[in-house]
Tab-separated table of N, CA and C in Angstrom:
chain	number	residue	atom	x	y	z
A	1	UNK	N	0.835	-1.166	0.000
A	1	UNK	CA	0.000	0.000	0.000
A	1	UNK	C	0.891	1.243	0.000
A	2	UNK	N	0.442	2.154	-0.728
A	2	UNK	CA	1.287	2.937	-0.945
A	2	UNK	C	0.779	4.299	-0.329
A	3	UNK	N	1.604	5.206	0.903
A	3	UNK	CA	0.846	5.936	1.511
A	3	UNK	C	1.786	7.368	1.253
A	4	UNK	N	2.104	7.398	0.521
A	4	UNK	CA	3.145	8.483	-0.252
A	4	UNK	C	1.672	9.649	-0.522
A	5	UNK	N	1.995	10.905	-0.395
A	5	UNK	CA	0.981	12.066	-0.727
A	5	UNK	C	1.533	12.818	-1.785
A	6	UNK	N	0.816	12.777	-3.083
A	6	UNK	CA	0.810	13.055	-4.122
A	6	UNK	C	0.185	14.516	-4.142
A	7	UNK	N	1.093	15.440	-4.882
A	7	UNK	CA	0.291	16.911	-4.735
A	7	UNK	C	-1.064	16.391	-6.178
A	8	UNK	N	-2.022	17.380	-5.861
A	8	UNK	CA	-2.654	17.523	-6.822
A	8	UNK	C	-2.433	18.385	-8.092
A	9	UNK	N	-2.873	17.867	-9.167
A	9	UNK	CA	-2.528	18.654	-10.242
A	9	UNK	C	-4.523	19.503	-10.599
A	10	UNK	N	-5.386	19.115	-9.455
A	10	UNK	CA	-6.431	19.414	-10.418
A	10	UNK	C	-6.494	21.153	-9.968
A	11	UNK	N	-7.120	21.715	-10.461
A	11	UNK	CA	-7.493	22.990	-10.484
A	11	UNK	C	-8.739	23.605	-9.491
A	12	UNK	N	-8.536	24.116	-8.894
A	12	UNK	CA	-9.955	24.547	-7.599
A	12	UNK	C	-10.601	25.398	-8.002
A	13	UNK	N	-11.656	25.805	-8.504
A	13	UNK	CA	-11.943	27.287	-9.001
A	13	UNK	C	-12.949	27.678	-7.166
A	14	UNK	N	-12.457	28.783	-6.926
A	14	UNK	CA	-13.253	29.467	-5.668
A	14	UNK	C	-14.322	30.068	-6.236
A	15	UNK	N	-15.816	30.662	-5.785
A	15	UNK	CA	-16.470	30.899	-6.427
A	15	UNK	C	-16.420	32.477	-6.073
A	16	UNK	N	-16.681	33.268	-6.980
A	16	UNK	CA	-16.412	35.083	-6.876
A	16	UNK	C	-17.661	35.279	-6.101
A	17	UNK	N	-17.061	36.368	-5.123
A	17	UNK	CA	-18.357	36.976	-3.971
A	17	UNK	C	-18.792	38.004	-5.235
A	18	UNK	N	-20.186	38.055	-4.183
A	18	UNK	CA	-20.900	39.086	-5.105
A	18	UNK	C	-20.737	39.951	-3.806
A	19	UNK	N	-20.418	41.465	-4.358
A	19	UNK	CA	-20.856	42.795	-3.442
A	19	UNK	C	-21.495	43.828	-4.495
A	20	UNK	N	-21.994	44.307	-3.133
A	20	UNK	CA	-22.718	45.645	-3.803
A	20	UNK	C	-21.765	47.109	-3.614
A	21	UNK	N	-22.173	47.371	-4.253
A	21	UNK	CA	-20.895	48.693	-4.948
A	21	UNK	C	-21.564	50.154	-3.783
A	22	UNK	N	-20.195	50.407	-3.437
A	22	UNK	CA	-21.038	52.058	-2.468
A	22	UNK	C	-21.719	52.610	-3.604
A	23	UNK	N	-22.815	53.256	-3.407
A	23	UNK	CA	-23.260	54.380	-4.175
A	23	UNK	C	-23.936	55.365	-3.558
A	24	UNK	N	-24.457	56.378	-4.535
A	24	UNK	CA	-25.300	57.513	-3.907
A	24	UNK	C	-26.185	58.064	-4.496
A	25	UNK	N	-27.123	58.666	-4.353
A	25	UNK	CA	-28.478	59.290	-5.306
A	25	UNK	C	-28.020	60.538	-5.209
A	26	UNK	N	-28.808	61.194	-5.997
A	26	UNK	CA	-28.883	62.860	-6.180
A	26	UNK	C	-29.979	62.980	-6.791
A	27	UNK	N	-30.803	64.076	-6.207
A	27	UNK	CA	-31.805	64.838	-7.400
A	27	UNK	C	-31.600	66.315	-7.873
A	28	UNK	N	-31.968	66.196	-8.800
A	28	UNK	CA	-31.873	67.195	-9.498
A	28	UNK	C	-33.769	68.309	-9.788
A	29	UNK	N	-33.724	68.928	-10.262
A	29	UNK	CA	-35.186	69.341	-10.948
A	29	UNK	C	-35.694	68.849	-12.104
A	30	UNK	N	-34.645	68.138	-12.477
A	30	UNK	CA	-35.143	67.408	-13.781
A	30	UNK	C	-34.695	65.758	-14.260
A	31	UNK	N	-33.812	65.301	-12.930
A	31	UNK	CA	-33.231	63.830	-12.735
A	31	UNK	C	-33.047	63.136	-11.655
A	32	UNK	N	-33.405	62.142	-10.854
A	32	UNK	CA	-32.260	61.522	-10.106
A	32	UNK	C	-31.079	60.788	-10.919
A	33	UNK	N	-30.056	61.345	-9.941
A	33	UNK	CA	-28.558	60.738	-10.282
A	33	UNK	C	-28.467	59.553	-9.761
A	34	UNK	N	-27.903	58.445	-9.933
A	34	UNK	CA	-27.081	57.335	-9.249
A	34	UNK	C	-25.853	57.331	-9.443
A	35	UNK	N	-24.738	57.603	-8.539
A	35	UNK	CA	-23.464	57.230	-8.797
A	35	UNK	C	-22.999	55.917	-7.772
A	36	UNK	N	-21.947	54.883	-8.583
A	36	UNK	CA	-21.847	53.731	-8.042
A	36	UNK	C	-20.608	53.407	-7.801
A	37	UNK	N	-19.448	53.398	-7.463
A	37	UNK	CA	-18.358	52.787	-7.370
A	37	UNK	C	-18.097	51.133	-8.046
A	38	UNK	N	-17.604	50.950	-8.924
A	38	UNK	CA	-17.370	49.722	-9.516
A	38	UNK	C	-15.686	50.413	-10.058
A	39	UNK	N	-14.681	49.664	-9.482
A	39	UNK	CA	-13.401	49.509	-9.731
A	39	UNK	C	-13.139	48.498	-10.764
A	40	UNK	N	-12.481	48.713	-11.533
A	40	UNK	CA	-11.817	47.564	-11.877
A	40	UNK	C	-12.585	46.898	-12.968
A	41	UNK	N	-13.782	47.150	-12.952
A	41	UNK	CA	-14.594	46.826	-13.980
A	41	UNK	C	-14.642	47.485	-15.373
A	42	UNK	N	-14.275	46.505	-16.896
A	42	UNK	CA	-14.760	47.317	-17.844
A	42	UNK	C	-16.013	47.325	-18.426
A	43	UNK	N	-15.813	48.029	-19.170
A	43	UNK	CA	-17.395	49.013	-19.602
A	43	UNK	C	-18.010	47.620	-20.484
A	44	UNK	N	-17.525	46.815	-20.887
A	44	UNK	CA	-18.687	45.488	-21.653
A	44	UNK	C	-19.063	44.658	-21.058
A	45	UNK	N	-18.514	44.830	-19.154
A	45	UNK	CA	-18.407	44.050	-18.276
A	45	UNK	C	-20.122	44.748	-17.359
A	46	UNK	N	-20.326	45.736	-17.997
A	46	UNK	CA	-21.185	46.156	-16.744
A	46	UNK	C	-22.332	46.037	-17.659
A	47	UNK	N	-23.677	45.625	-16.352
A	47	UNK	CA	-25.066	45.560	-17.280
A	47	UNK	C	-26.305	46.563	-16.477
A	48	UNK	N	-27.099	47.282	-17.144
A	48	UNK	CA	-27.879	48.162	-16.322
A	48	UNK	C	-29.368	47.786	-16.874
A	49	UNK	N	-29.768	47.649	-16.063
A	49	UNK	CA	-31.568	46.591	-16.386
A	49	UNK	C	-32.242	47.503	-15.769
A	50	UNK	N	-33.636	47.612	-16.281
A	50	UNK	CA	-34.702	47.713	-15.388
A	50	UNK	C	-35.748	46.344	-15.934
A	51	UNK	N	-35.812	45.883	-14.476
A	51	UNK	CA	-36.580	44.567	-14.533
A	51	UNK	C	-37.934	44.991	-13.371
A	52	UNK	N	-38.919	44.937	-14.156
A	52	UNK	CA	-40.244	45.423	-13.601
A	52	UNK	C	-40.050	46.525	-12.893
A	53	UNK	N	-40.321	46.632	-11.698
A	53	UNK	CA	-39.966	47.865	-10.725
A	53	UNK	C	-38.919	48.370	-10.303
A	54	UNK	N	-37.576	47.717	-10.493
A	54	UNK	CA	-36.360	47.562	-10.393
A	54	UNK	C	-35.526	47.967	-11.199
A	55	UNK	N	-34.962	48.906	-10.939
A	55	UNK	CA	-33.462	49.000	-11.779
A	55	UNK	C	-31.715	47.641	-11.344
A	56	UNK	N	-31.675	47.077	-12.436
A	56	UNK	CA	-30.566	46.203	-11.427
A	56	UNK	C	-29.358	46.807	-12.049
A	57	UNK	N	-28.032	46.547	-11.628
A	57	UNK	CA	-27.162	46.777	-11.894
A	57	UNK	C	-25.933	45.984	-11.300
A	58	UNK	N	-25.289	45.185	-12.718
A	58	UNK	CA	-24.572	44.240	-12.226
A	58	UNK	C	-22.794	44.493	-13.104
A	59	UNK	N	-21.732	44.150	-12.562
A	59	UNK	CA	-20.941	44.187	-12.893
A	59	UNK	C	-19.712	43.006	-12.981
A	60	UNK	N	-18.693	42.468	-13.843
A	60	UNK	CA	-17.927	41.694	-13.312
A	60	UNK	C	-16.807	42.289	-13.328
A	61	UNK	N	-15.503	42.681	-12.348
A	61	UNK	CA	-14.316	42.839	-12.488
A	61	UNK	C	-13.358	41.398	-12.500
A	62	UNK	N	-13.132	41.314	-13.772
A	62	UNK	CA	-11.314	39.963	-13.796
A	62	UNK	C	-10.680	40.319	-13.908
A	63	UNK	N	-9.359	39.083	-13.731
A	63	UNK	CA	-7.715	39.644	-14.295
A	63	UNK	C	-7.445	38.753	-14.322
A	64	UNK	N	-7.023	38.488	-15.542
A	64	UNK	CA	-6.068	37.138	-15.858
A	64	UNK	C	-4.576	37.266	-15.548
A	65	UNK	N	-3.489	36.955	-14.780
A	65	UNK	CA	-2.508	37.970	-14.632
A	65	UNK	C	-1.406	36.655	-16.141
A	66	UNK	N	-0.492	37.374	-16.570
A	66	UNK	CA	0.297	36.958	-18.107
A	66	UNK	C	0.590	35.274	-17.738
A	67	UNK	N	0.993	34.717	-18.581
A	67	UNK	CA	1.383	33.325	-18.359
A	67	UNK	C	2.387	32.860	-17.808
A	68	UNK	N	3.492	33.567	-17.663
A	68	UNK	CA	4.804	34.030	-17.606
A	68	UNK	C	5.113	34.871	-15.709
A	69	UNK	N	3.831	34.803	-15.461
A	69	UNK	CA	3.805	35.506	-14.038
A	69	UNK	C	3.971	34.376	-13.010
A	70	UNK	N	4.237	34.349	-11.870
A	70	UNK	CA	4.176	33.852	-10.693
A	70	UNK	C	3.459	34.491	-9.521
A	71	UNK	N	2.435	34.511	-9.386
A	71	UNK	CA	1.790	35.118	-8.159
A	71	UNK	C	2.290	34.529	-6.779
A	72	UNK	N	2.862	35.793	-6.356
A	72	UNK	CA	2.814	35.820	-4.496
A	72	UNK	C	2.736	36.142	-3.750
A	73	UNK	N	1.571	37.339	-4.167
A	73	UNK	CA	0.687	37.922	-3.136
A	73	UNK	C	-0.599	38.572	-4.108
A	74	UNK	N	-1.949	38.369	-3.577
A	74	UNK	CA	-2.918	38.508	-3.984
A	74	UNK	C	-3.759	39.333	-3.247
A	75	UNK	N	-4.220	40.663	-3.145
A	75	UNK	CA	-5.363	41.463	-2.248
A	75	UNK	C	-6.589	41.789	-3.460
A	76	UNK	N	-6.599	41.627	-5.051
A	76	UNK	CA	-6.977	42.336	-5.386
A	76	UNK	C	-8.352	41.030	-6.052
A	77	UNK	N	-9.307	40.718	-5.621
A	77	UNK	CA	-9.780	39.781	-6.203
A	77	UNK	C	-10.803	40.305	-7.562
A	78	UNK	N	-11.315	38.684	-8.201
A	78	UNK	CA	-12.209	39.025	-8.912
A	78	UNK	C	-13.224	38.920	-8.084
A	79	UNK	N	-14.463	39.958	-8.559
A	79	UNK	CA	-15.484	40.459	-7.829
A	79	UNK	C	-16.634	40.641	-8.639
A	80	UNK	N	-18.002	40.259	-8.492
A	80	UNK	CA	-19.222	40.314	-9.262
A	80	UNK	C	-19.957	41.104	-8.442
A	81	UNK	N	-20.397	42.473	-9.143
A	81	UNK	CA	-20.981	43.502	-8.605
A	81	UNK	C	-22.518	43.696	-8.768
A	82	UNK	N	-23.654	43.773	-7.840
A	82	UNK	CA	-24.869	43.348	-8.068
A	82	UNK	C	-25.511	45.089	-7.013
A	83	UNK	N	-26.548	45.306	-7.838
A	83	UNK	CA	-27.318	46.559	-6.923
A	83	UNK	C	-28.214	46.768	-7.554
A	84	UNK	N	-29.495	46.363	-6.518
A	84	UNK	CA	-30.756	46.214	-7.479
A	84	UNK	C	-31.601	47.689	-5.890
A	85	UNK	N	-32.272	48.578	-7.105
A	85	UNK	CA	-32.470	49.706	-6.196
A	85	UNK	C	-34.576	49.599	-7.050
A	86	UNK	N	-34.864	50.235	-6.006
A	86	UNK	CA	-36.572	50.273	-6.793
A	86	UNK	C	-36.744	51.643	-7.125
A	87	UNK	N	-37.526	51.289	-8.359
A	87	UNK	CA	-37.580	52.617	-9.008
A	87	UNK	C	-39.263	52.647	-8.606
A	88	UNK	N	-39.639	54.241	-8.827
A	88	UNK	CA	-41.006	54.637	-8.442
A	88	UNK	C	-41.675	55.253	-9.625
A	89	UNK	N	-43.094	55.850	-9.317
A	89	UNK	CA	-43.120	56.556	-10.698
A	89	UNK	C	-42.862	57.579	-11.126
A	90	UNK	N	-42.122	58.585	-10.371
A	90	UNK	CA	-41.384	59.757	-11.086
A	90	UNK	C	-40.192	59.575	-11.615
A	91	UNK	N	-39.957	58.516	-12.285
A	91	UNK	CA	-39.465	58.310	-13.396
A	91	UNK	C	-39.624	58.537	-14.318
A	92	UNK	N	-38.842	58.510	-15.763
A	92	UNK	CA	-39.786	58.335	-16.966
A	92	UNK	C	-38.200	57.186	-17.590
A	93	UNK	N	-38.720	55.719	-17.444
A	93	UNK	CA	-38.106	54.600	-17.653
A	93	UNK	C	-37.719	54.627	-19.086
A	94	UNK	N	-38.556	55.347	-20.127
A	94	UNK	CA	-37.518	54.833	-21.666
A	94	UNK	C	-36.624	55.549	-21.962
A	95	UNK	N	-36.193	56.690	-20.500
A	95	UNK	CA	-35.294	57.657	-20.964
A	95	UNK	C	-33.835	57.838	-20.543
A	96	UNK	N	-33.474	56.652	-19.251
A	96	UNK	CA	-32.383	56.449	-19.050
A	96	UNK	C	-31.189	55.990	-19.534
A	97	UNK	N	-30.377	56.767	-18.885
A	97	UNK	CA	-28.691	56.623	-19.454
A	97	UNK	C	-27.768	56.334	-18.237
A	98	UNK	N	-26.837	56.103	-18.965
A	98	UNK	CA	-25.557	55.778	-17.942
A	98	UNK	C	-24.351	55.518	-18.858
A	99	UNK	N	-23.426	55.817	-18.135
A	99	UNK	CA	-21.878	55.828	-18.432
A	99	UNK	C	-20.857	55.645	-17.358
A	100	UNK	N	-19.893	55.129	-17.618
A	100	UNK	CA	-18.756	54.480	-16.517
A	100	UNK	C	-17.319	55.251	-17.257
A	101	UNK	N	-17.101	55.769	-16.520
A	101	UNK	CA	-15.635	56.926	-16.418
A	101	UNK	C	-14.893	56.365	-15.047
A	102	UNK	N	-13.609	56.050	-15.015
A	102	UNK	CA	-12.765	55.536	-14.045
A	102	UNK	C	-13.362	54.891	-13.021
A	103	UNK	N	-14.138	54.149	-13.151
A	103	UNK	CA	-14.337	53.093	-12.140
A	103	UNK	C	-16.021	53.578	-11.666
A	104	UNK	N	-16.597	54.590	-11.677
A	104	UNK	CA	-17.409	55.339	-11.358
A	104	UNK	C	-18.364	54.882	-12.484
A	105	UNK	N	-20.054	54.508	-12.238
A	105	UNK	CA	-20.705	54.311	-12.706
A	105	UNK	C	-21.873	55.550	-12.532
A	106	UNK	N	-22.515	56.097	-13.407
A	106	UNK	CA	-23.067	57.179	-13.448
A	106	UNK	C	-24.417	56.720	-14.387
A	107	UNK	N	-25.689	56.691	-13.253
A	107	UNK	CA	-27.180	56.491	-14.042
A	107	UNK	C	-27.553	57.837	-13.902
A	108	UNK	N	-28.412	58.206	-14.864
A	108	UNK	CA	-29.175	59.716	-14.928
A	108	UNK	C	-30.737	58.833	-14.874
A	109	UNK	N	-31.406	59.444	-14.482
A	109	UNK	CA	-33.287	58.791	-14.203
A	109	UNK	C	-33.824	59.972	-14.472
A	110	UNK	N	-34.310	60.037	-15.699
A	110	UNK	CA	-34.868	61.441	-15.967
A	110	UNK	C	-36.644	61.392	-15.115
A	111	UNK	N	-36.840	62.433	-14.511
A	111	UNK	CA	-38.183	62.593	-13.803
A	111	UNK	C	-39.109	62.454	-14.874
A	112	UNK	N	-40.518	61.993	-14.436
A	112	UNK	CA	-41.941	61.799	-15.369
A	112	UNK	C	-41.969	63.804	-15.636
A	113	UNK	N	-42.557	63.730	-16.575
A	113	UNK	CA	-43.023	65.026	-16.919
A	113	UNK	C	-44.006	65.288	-15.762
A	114	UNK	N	-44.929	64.741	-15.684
A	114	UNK	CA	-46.065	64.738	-14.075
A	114	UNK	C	-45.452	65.349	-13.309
A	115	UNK	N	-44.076	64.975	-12.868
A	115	UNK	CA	-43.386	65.405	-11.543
A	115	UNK	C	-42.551	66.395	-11.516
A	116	UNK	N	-42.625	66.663	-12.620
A	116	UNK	CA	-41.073	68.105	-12.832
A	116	UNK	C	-41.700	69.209	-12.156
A	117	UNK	N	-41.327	70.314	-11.303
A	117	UNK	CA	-41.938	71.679	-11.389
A	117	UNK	C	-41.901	72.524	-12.272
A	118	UNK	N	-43.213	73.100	-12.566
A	118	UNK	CA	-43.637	73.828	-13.921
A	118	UNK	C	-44.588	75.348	-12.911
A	119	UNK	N	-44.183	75.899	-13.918
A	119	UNK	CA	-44.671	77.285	-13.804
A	119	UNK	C	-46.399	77.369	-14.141
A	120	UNK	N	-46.737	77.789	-13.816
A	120	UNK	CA	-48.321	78.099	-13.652
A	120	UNK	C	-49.004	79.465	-14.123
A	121	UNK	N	-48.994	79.794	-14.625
A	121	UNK	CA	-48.946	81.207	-15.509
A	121	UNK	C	-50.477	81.558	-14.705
A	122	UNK	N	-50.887	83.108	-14.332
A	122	UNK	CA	-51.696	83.539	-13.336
A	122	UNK	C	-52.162	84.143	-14.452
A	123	UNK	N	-53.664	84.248	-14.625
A	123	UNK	CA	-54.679	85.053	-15.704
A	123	UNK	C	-55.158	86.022	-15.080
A	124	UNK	N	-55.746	87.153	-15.839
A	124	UNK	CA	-56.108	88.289	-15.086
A	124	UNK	C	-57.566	88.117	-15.331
């Protein structure tokens, strides 16, 4: 019997945490803002949904590091970024945008026309 310990050659894959990204709202008179923190993530990597009442927003950051590398020290993981926020009806849903500039994810939520403040013109 042979009680010799053989390293393994198979491969472990760990499974990537999901977090949710700091962010913050803003309103405007004519938008809420969302800004999100997503590092590391590129822009074909990130997805922005509205699923029924919900806006979701998901991201993946990887890194393959070269073939030729030796890793021996690791802080920087891969990370799957998830933030699902509820939207209301001062919205107006077919009109949103977003863009990702250095790591920073930026939704604009343009307000329903219903909800904007409008001037009221006084008759004599």
């Amino acid at each position: 019997m042979n009680t010799e310990k053989t390293p393994s050659t198979e491969v472990v894959e760990t499974p990537v945490p999901t977090q949710q990204p700091v962010y913050d709202i803003a309103e405007t008179p004519e938008e809420f803002v969302i800004t999100a923190r997503i590092p590391g993530v590129d822009r074909s990597a990130v997805e922005t949904v509205i699923d029924g009442d919900d806006l979701v927003i998901t991201g993946k950051r990887t890194w393959k590091q070269p073939d030729n590398w030796k890793l021996l020290h690791e802080e920087i993981p891969a990370v799957d970024y998830r933030l699902v926020l509820r939207l209301d009806h001062r919205v107006n849903r077919d009109a949103l945008k977003a863009h990702l500039t250095n790591g920073i994810l930026t939704v604009m939520l343009p307000k329903a026309e219903a909800v904007k403040p409008r001037r009221i013109e006084i008759s004599s």
